[in-house]
């Protein structure tokens, strides 16, 4: 098992993803698919404020159609700089989510369905709570916990030959 741990707005993660996705993955698929499992683990980097938003979009893609995760990841890395600080600082969170949903539509997903998973309501929750998150918040918590369990703190990181429980 190889676990590739990447952040969508990390320039170094982009280099690693591009090399893996375009050069290594086809070889793995052709020659080693029965012997080697590759897991893409998302790693949110809090010093990149939009990191949370782009990773939420990838979770929404996974929940909607897991077969689109790698193509969406490729599209997201291709447009990575669109989500750097300077390019998101003057838009609301929901505006960024709308752009991410449109990007997901580009790989064949329903834009409105992706956005509905990401949208943050401007109204309190039924219990009056004001910090309600969105439809993928709990999934994101599990991703963060998975990284912490294996001691991953930065991206990119690669883990090789880890047990299924550790990945």
XYZ file of N, CA and C in Angstrom:
501
model
N 0.846 -1.189 0.000
C 0.000 0.000 0.000
C 0.883 1.241 0.000
N 0.542 2.159 -0.861
C 1.171 3.480 -0.868
C 0.079 4.490 -0.537
N 0.340 5.322 0.462
C -0.576 6.393 0.817
C 0.090 7.708 0.426
N -0.557 8.425 -0.472
C -0.067 9.718 -0.936
C -0.884 10.782 -0.216
N -0.216 11.635 0.536
C -0.888 12.636 1.360
C -0.601 14.014 0.766
N -1.666 14.661 0.276
C -1.482 15.906 -0.463
C -2.485 16.976 -0.049
N -2.051 18.231 -0.238
C -2.924 19.385 -0.046
C -3.116 20.054 -1.401
N -4.347 20.305 -1.779
C -4.662 20.859 -3.090
C -4.071 22.246 -3.359
N -3.753 23.014 -2.331
C -3.198 24.340 -2.570
C -1.716 24.433 -2.201
N -1.077 23.301 -2.077
C 0.364 23.248 -1.822
C 1.088 23.040 -3.156
N 1.961 23.961 -3.544
C 2.678 23.812 -4.815
C 3.503 22.520 -4.899
N 4.043 22.075 -3.774
C 4.833 20.851 -3.770
C 3.942 19.616 -3.943
N 2.735 19.681 -3.375
C 1.772 18.596 -3.586
C 1.378 18.510 -5.050
N 1.233 19.648 -5.696
C 0.893 19.655 -7.125
C 1.966 18.944 -7.939
N 3.217 19.241 -7.664
C 4.316 18.581 -8.394
C 4.244 17.068 -8.197
N 4.036 16.663 -6.963
C 3.979 15.227 -6.686
C 2.764 14.590 -7.355
N 1.609 15.232 -7.256
C 0.399 14.694 -7.871
C 0.573 14.565 -9.378
N 1.042 15.624 -10.005
C 1.197 15.603 -11.462
C 2.112 14.464 -11.903
N 3.225 14.289 -11.218
C 4.143 13.196 -11.562
C 3.470 11.848 -11.347
N 2.823 11.697 -10.206
C 2.179 10.414 -9.917
C 1.038 10.138 -10.891
N 0.136 11.085 -11.052
C -1.081 10.884 -11.843
C -0.778 10.644 -13.317
N 0.157 11.405 -13.851
C 0.420 11.320 -15.288
C 1.487 10.295 -15.658
N 2.468 10.064 -14.779
C 3.588 9.192 -15.129
C 3.604 7.853 -14.396
N 3.279 7.861 -13.120
C 3.394 6.650 -12.310
C 2.101 5.830 -12.299
N 0.964 6.478 -12.099
C -0.314 5.755 -11.989
C -0.603 4.856 -13.186
N -0.357 5.301 -14.415
C -0.612 4.395 -15.546
C 0.237 3.113 -15.488
N 1.468 3.228 -15.023
C 2.334 2.050 -14.890
C 1.826 1.137 -13.780
N 1.464 1.752 -12.651
C 0.923 0.969 -11.532
C -0.333 0.231 -11.979
N -1.215 0.931 -12.673
C -2.464 0.317 -13.127
C -2.208 -0.829 -14.105
N -1.256 -0.632 -14.983
C -0.972 -1.627 -16.018
C -0.227 -2.845 -15.470
N 0.760 -2.620 -14.603
C 1.640 -3.711 -14.187
C 1.432 -4.225 -12.770
N 0.903 -3.376 -11.881
C 0.886 -3.745 -10.463
C -0.474 -3.624 -9.798
N -1.533 -3.476 -10.570
C -2.851 -3.229 -9.973
C -3.297 -4.342 -9.034
N -2.809 -5.559 -9.261
C -3.194 -6.666 -8.388
C -2.283 -6.795 -7.167
N -1.205 -5.997 -7.115
C -0.233 -6.111 -6.029
C -0.091 -4.851 -5.184
N -0.571 -3.742 -5.717
C -0.316 -2.465 -5.071
C -1.594 -1.635 -4.976
N -1.864 -1.158 -3.789
C -3.014 -0.282 -3.571
C -2.495 1.129 -3.324
N -3.092 2.109 -4.000
C -2.718 3.510 -3.815
C -3.904 4.229 -3.185
N -3.622 4.936 -2.106
C -4.645 5.703 -1.397
C -4.233 7.169 -1.422
N -5.137 8.026 -1.836
C -4.923 9.480 -1.811
C -5.563 9.977 -0.526
N -4.753 10.469 0.377
C -5.229 11.013 1.644
C -5.138 12.532 1.571
N -6.227 13.201 1.831
C -6.247 14.668 1.794
C -5.656 15.234 3.081
N -4.810 16.252 2.941
C -4.161 16.883 4.084
C -4.418 18.382 4.044
N -5.280 18.848 4.900
C -5.593 20.283 4.963
C -4.445 20.996 5.667
N -3.978 22.068 5.042
C -2.917 22.881 5.633
C -3.541 24.201 6.079
N -3.660 24.434 7.387
C -4.369 25.618 7.869
C -3.716 26.948 7.512
N -2.440 26.934 7.142
C -1.794 28.187 6.739
C -2.183 28.586 5.322
N -2.882 27.696 4.621
C -3.511 28.026 3.342
C -5.016 28.096 3.619
N -5.569 29.277 3.878
C -6.972 29.363 4.299
C -7.977 28.674 3.375
N -7.717 28.670 2.082
C -8.666 28.021 1.177
C -8.506 26.510 1.133
N -7.501 25.997 1.816
C -7.270 24.553 1.831
C -8.516 23.801 2.299
N -9.139 24.289 3.354
C -10.347 23.637 3.850
C -11.424 23.594 2.768
N -11.609 24.695 2.073
C -12.676 24.788 1.075
C -12.461 23.807 -0.079
N -11.252 23.741 -0.600
C -11.001 22.853 -1.734
C -11.086 21.392 -1.319
N -10.656 21.086 -0.104
C -10.767 19.704 0.375
C -12.221 19.327 0.636
N -13.016 20.282 1.094
C -14.447 20.015 1.240
C -15.060 19.675 -0.113
N -14.639 20.383 -1.148
C -15.163 20.100 -2.490
C -14.794 18.679 -2.922
N -13.574 18.262 -2.631
C -13.165 16.890 -2.984
C -13.978 15.858 -2.203
N -14.307 16.163 -0.968
C -15.159 15.261 -0.173
C -16.555 15.207 -0.789
N -17.067 16.348 -1.215
C -18.389 16.366 -1.872
C -18.365 15.518 -3.137
N -17.272 15.574 -3.880
C -17.129 14.733 -5.069
C -17.127 13.258 -4.673
N -16.365 12.911 -3.650
C -16.337 11.513 -3.179
C -17.728 11.026 -2.789
N -18.458 11.860 -2.099
C -19.807 11.470 -1.663
C -20.762 11.339 -2.832
N -20.538 12.106 -3.877
C -21.439 12.118 -5.026
C -21.122 10.993 -6.012
N -19.837 10.838 -6.350
C -19.414 9.803 -7.301
C -17.920 9.584 -7.121
N -17.550 8.576 -6.351
C -16.149 8.320 -6.019
C -15.283 8.105 -7.263
N -15.882 7.648 -8.357
C -15.097 7.417 -9.570
C -14.592 8.727 -10.187
N -15.138 9.843 -9.753
C -14.723 11.152 -10.276
C -13.671 11.831 -9.397
N -13.284 11.176 -8.298
C -12.352 11.800 -7.354
C -10.999 12.119 -7.992
N -10.378 11.138 -8.641
C -9.065 11.383 -9.250
C -9.154 12.403 -10.382
N -10.130 12.306 -11.293
C -10.237 13.349 -12.322
C -10.501 14.743 -11.729
N -11.325 14.807 -10.680
C -11.560 16.097 -10.034
C -10.268 16.602 -9.395
N -9.545 15.719 -8.751
C -8.271 16.118 -8.141
C -7.321 16.667 -9.205
N -7.277 16.004 -10.362
C -6.423 16.481 -11.455
C -6.869 17.869 -11.912
N -8.174 18.077 -12.041
C -8.702 19.383 -12.449
C -8.389 20.442 -11.394
N -8.524 20.071 -10.135
C -8.261 21.012 -9.047
C -6.784 21.385 -8.997
N -5.898 20.413 -9.135
C -4.473 20.742 -9.172
C -4.137 21.565 -10.410
N -4.808 21.288 -11.521
C -4.573 22.057 -12.741
C -4.941 23.532 -12.539
N -5.971 23.786 -11.771
C -6.441 25.156 -11.500
C -6.032 25.628 -10.106
N -5.026 25.003 -9.551
C -4.612 25.238 -8.173
C -4.479 26.720 -7.822
N -3.812 27.488 -8.652
C -3.570 28.898 -8.303
C -4.854 29.716 -8.232
N -5.919 29.239 -8.854
C -7.215 29.926 -8.743
C -7.715 29.953 -7.304
N -7.154 29.085 -6.456
C -7.608 28.974 -5.069
C -6.533 29.403 -4.071
N -5.483 30.053 -4.567
C -4.467 30.623 -3.693
C -5.047 31.863 -3.016
N -4.427 32.278 -1.919
C -4.923 33.382 -1.087
C -5.353 34.610 -1.890
N -4.497 35.067 -2.769
C -4.763 36.303 -3.514
C -6.020 36.164 -4.375
N -6.324 34.965 -4.819
C -7.458 34.763 -5.720
C -8.765 34.412 -5.018
N -8.753 34.283 -3.706
C -9.998 34.022 -2.972
C -10.289 35.068 -1.892
N -9.349 35.933 -1.630
C -9.467 36.845 -0.493
C -10.687 37.765 -0.579
N -11.113 38.119 -1.776
C -12.224 39.062 -1.900
C -13.552 38.414 -2.238
N -13.656 37.120 -2.073
C -14.950 36.476 -2.307
C -15.412 35.764 -1.047
N -16.719 35.585 -0.945
C -17.258 34.884 0.209
C -16.949 33.391 0.081
N -17.099 32.712 1.168
C -16.892 31.257 1.175
C -17.816 30.570 0.176
N -19.086 30.963 0.171
C -20.040 30.347 -0.760
C -19.701 30.665 -2.217
N -19.105 31.821 -2.486
C -18.685 32.126 -3.858
C -17.562 31.175 -4.295
N -16.652 30.904 -3.388
C -15.585 29.944 -3.701
C -16.182 28.558 -3.920
N -17.135 28.185 -3.085
C -17.805 26.886 -3.262
C -18.494 26.802 -4.627
N -19.087 27.895 -5.073
C -19.741 27.894 -6.390
C -18.720 27.639 -7.492
N -17.542 28.237 -7.381
C -16.498 27.998 -8.385
C -16.026 26.544 -8.336
N -15.925 25.999 -7.134
C -15.506 24.603 -6.989
C -16.561 23.649 -7.545
N -17.825 23.962 -7.344
C -18.904 23.135 -7.888
C -18.883 23.170 -9.413
N -18.576 24.331 -9.966
C -18.469 24.463 -11.423
C -17.297 23.622 -11.942
N -16.200 23.613 -11.202
C -15.047 22.787 -11.570
C -15.434 21.309 -11.544
N -16.205 20.909 -10.549
C -16.675 19.520 -10.460
C -17.588 19.179 -11.639
N -18.375 20.141 -12.074
C -19.232 19.913 -13.243
C -18.389 19.621 -14.479
N -17.203 20.189 -14.520
C -16.297 19.963 -15.636
C -15.792 18.537 -15.755
N -15.928 17.745 -14.685
C -15.553 16.326 -14.752
C -16.792 15.429 -14.759
N -17.943 16.055 -15.042
C -19.160 15.266 -15.228
C -20.089 15.145 -14.041
N -19.921 15.986 -13.046
C -20.794 15.930 -11.874
C -21.852 17.022 -11.937
N -22.905 16.834 -11.166
C -24.000 17.796 -11.095
C -23.569 18.978 -10.226
N -23.392 20.120 -10.850
C -22.914 21.318 -10.160
C -23.785 21.683 -8.969
N -25.092 21.644 -9.140
C -25.985 22.045 -8.041
C -25.927 21.052 -6.888
N -25.730 19.777 -7.190
C -25.629 18.771 -6.121
C -24.348 18.977 -5.313
N -23.244 19.234 -6.001
C -21.975 19.489 -5.298
C -22.119 20.742 -4.442
N -22.671 21.799 -5.021
C -22.822 23.038 -4.264
C -23.726 22.840 -3.045
N -24.769 22.046 -3.189
C -25.678 21.833 -2.053
C -24.969 21.150 -0.880
N -23.950 20.371 -1.162
C -23.175 19.742 -0.087
C -22.207 20.720 0.570
N -21.826 21.754 -0.164
C -20.818 22.696 0.309
C -21.388 23.970 0.932
N -22.528 24.401 0.479
C -23.088 25.693 0.872
C -23.209 25.839 2.390
N -22.840 27.021 2.855
C -23.005 27.380 4.259
C -24.260 28.241 4.375
N -25.159 27.847 5.240
C -26.398 28.595 5.424
C -26.128 29.902 6.168
N -26.932 30.897 5.887
C -26.832 32.164 6.616
C -27.869 32.232 7.738
N -28.457 31.085 8.045
C -29.456 31.013 9.111
C -28.973 30.044 10.199
N -29.323 30.310 11.451
C -28.925 29.408 12.536
C -29.503 28.002 12.334
N -28.844 27.020 12.932
C -29.353 25.657 12.901
C -30.636 25.550 13.694
N -31.295 24.406 13.596
C -32.575 24.219 14.291
C -32.452 24.409 15.796
N -31.251 24.117 16.322
C -31.034 24.272 17.766
C -30.499 25.660 18.130
N -30.438 26.553 17.127
C -29.951 27.906 17.364
C -28.447 28.056 17.159
N -27.772 26.977 16.844
C -26.318 27.039 16.671
C -25.951 27.897 15.463
N -24.830 28.578 15.598
C -24.389 29.500 14.554
C -23.157 28.987 13.808
N -22.626 27.865 14.216
C -21.413 27.297 13.628
C -21.754 25.928 13.052
N -22.665 25.916 12.094
C -23.242 24.653 11.642
C -22.424 23.908 10.598
N -21.483 24.565 9.947
C -20.710 23.899 8.903
C -21.568 23.600 7.687
N -21.159 22.593 6.927
C -21.927 22.204 5.748
C -22.143 20.693 5.754
N -22.588 20.145 4.652
C -22.937 18.722 4.600
C -21.728 17.780 4.613
N -20.518 18.322 4.445
C -19.324 17.465 4.451
C -18.424 17.721 5.660
N -18.852 18.552 6.581
C -18.034 18.890 7.751
C -17.615 17.655 8.528
N -18.535 16.755 8.804
C -18.177 15.563 9.592
C -17.206 14.653 8.847
N -17.344 14.562 7.523
C -16.404 13.777 6.723
C -15.003 14.384 6.829
N -14.938 15.692 6.778
C -13.662 16.393 6.847
C -12.977 16.130 8.193
N -13.740 16.085 9.261
C -13.175 15.789 10.576
C -12.502 14.420 10.587
N -13.090 13.460 9.894
C -12.498 12.123 9.826
C -11.190 12.125 9.032
N -11.132 12.920 7.973
C -9.888 13.025 7.202
C -8.771 13.615 8.057
N -9.088 14.630 8.811
C -8.084 15.268 9.672
C -7.625 14.286 10.739
N -8.551 13.556 11.311
C -8.217 12.563 12.328
C -7.309 11.477 11.754
N -7.578 11.032 10.524
C -6.762 9.991 9.886
C -5.319 10.446 9.741
N -5.121 11.689 9.344
C -3.765 12.214 9.221
C -3.058 12.289 10.557
N -3.770 12.708 11.557
C -3.182 12.814 12.892
C -2.804 11.442 13.458
N -3.621 10.444 13.172
C -3.352 9.103 13.693
C -2.030 8.520 13.212
N -1.617 8.885 12.009
C -0.348 8.365 11.478
C 0.773 9.395 11.579
N 0.510 10.533 12.221
C 1.545 11.522 12.459
C 1.893 12.386 11.267
N 0.974 12.525 10.316
C 1.230 13.387 9.166
C 0.874 14.819 9.551
N 1.822 15.724 9.331
C 1.593 17.124 9.680
C 1.742 18.076 8.506
N 2.425 17.644 7.448
C 2.643 18.513 6.294
C 2.442 17.716 5.012
N 2.326 18.447 3.928
C 2.219 17.813 2.624
C 3.340 18.337 1.744
N 3.736 17.580 0.763
C 3.316 16.204 0.514
C 4.032 15.226 1.440
N 3.376 14.137 1.697
C 3.942 13.034 2.467
C 3.546 11.749 1.766
N 4.415 10.767 1.792
C 4.107 9.455 1.232
C 4.410 8.414 2.292
N 3.474 7.500 2.476
C 3.656 6.375 3.389
C 3.672 5.111 2.531
N 4.637 4.248 2.791
C 4.752 3.027 1.996
C 4.662 1.814 2.904
N 3.923 0.814 2.432
C 3.784 -0.448 3.137
C 3.147 -0.299 4.513
N 2.175 0.561 4.615
C 1.448 0.714 5.874
C 0.318 -0.302 5.898
N -0.068 -0.694 7.090
C -1.183 -1.625 7.187
C -2.475 -0.895 6.869
N -3.500 -1.653 6.566
C -4.803 -1.055 6.226
C -5.318 -0.185 7.375
N -5.065 -0.601 8.627
C -5.525 0.164 9.788
C -4.813 1.504 9.917
N -3.558 1.580 9.448
C -2.771 2.809 9.583
C -3.074 3.813 8.485
N -3.602 3.350 7.361
C -3.823 4.254 6.243
C -5.065 5.074 6.458
